[in-house]
XYZ file of C-alpha atoms in Angstrom:
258
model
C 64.666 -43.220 -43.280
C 65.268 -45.854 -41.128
C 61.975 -48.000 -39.731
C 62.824 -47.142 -36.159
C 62.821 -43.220 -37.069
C 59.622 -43.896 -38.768
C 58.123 -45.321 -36.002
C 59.522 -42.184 -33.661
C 57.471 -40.144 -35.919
C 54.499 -41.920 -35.898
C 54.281 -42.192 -31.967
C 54.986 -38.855 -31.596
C 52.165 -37.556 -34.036
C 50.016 -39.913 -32.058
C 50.978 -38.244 -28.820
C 50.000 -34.969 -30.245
C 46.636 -35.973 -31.550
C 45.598 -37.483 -28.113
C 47.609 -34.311 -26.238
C 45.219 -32.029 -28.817
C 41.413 -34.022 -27.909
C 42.696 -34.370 -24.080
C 43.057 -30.268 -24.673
C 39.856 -29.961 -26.872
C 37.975 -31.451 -23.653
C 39.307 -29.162 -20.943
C 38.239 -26.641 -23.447
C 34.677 -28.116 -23.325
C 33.916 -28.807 -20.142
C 35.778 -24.935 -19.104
C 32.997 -23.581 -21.829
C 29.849 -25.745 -19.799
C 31.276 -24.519 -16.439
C 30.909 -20.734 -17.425
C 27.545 -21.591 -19.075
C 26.433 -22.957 -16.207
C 27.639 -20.486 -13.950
C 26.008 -17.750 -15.635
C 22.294 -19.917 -15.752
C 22.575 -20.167 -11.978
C 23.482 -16.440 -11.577
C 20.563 -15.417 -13.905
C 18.639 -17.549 -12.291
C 19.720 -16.004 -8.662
C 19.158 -12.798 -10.058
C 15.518 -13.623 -10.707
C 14.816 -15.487 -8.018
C 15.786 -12.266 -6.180
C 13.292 -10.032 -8.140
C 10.501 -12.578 -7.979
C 11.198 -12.265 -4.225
C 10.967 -8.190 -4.566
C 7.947 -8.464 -6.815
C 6.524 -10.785 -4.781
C 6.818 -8.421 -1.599
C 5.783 -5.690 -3.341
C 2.726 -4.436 -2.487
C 3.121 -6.399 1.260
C 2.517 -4.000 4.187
C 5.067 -4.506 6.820
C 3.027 -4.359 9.369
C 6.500 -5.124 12.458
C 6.923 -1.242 11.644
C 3.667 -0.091 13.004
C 3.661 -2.854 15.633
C 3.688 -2.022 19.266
C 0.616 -0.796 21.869
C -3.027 -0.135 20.142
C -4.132 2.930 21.251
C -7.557 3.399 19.589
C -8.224 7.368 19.316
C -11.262 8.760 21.021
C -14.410 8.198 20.094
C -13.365 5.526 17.964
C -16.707 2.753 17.630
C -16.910 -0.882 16.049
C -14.879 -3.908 16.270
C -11.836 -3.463 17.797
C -13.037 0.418 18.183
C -11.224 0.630 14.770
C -13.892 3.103 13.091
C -13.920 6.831 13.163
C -17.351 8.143 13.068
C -18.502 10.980 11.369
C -22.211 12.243 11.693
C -25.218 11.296 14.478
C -25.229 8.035 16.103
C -28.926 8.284 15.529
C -28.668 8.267 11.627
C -30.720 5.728 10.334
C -28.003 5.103 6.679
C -24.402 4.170 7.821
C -21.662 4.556 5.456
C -18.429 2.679 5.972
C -15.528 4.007 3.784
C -12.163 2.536 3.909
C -9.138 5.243 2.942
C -5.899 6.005 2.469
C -4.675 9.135 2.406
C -1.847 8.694 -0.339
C -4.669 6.819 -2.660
C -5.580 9.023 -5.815
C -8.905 7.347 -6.138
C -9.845 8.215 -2.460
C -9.437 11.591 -3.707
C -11.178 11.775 -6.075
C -13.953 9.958 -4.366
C -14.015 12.493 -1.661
C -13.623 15.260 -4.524
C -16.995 14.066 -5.821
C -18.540 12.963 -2.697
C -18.031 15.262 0.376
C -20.231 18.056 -1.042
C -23.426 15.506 0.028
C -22.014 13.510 2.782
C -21.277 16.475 4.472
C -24.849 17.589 3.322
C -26.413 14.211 4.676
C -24.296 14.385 8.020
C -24.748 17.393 9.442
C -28.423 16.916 8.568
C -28.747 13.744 10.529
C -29.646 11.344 7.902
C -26.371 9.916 7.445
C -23.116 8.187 9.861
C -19.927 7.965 8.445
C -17.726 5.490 9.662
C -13.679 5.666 8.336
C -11.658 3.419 8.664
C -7.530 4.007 7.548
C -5.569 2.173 5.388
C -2.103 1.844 4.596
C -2.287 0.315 0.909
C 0.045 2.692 -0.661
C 2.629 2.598 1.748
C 2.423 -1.289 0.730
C 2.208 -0.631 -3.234
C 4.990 2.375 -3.499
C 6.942 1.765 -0.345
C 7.310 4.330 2.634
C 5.012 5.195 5.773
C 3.324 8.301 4.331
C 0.148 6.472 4.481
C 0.409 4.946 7.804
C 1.969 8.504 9.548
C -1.033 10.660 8.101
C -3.507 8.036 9.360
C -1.828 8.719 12.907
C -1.998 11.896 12.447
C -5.598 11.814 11.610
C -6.668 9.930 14.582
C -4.453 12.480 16.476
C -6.550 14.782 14.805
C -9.881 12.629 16.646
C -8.931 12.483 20.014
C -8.673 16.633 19.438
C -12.219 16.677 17.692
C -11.026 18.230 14.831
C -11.239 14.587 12.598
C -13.429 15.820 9.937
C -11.487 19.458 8.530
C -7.900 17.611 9.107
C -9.112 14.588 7.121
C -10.338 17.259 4.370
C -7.400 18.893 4.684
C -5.158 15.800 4.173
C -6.797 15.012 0.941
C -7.042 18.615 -0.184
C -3.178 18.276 -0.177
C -2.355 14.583 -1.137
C 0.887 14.955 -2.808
C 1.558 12.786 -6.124
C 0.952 8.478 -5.736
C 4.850 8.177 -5.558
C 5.386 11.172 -3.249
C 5.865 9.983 -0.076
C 5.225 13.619 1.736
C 3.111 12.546 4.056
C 6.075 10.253 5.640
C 7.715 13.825 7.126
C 5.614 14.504 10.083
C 6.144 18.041 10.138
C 4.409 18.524 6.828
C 1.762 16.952 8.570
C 1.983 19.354 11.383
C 2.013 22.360 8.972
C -1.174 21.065 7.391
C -2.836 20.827 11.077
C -2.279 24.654 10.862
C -4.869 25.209 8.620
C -7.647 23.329 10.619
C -8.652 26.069 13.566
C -7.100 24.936 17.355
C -5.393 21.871 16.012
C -1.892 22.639 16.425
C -1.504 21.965 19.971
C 1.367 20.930 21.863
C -1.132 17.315 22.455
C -1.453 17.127 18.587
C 2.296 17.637 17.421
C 3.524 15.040 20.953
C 0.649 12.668 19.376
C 1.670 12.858 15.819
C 5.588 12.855 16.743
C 5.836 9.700 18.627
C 3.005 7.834 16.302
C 0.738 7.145 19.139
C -1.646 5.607 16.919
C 0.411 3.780 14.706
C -0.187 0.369 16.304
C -4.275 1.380 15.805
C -3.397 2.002 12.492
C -1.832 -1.293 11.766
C -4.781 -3.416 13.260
C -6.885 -1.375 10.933
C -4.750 -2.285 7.906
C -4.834 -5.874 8.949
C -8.772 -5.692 9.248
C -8.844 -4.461 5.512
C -7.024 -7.323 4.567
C -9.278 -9.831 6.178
C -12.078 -7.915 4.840
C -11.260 -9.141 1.296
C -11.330 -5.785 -0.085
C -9.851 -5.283 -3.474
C -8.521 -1.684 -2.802
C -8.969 1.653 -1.654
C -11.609 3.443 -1.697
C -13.976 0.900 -0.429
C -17.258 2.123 -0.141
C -20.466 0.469 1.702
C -23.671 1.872 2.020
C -25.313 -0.641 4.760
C -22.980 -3.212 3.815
C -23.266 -3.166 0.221
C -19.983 -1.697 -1.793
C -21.403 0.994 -4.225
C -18.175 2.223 -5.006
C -18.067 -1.068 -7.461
C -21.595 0.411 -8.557
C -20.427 2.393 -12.025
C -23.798 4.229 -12.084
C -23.585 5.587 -8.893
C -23.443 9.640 -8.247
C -23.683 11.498 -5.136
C -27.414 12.559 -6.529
C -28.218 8.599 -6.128
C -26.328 8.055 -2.986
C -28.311 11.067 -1.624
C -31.332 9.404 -3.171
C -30.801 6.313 -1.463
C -29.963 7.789 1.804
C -33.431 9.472 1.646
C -34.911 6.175 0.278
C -33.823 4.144 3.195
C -34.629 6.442 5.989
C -38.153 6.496 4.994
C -38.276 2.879 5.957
């Protein structure tokens, strides 16, 4: 073989080496490209969730917003407290709700036998105010449409039974019943003279729903940590894990000897 075919050979094998790396490169940086694409897409993908999680829980309060129309009889700041009982009680109690909370539940479960007890005796006022936690927590506007509904409820004097009644009924945590307002409507049925043409108009067009909303905001200020919150002249004794209805009875007594 001549030198000058030797030295074909040679410069072609060196061709192929560098055409090979140049190729082992592209290779390389086509491998880092979809790597990286797919850290930025996982990394979209949870900055979208944190943004869910992060929301979760968030009231949107541009739902219920529109004109506050307080329902009647309605006392306190902002006249955003439903009173239950005799102005002239000596013993307030202020309990924040929501109707699709299972604890409010079962507080009322336990407790209504002796609020009732204390309130149509005199010795104790009530004062409720409505939340719309769950709706928040689980999604949906179950919370805030039965909280309508119960102030609809108010301005017919029938608060008390319907706000039994709602709880008596609570569907599941993650059942957002309460959302349809003609279950809520069927429910009124079972509280004597509520089902009037003024209740269903009321509880149809959400009259109260901007009242409800300003409540939900003033729980939030509040620094509550969740529903129910219970305060017996100002101090929570929901927190309280000794407390009964026998010692809230007993302190209801207590302090209107003073």
């Amino acid at each position: 073989m001549s030198e000058k075919n030797r030295e074909g050979k040679r410069t072609a094998r060196e061709k192929l080496a560098v055409e090979r790396e140049k190729q082992k490169s592209a290779d390389k940086r086509r491998r880092a490209l979809i790597v990286g694409g797919a850290v930025v897409a996982v990394l979209g993908l949870a900055a979208v969730i944190g943004v869910v999680a992060a929301n979760a829980g968030k009231d949107d309060d541009s739902e219920a917003s529109g004109p506050v129309v307080a329902p009647s009889g309605a006392q306190g700041k902002d006249s955003l407290a439903i009173p239950v009982g005799k102005d002239s009680a000596k013993s307030t109690l202020t309990v924040w709700e929501d109707f699709r909370c299972p604890a409010c539940k079962s507080f009322e479960t336990a407790y209504r036998p002796v609020i009732h007890e204390l309130t149509n005796a005199g010795e104790l006022k009530v004062e409720y105010h409505l939340v719309t936690l769950i709706d928040g927590n689980m999604r949906g506007t179950g919370s805030r449409n039965a909280a309508n509904a119960a102030a609809c409820a108010q301005d017919a004097g029938k608060f008390p039974a319907y706000h039994d009644v709602l709880f008596d009924n609570q569907p599941s945590e993650v059942d957002d019943a309460y959302a349809d307002n003609a279950k809520l409507i069927e429910l009124a049925g079972k509280v004597e003279g509520l089902d009037t043409p003024a209740f269903r108009t009321c509880v149809e067009k959400g009259t109260h729903n901007g009242w409800v909303a300003k409540s939900h905001q003033a729980f939030n200020k509040g620094g509550f940590s969740g529903t129910p919150t219970v305060l017996f002249d100002g101090k929570n004794i929901y927190q309280d894990r000794t407390m009964t209805p026998a010692k809230l009875k007993q302190m209801v007594e207590e302090a209107n000897k003073e």
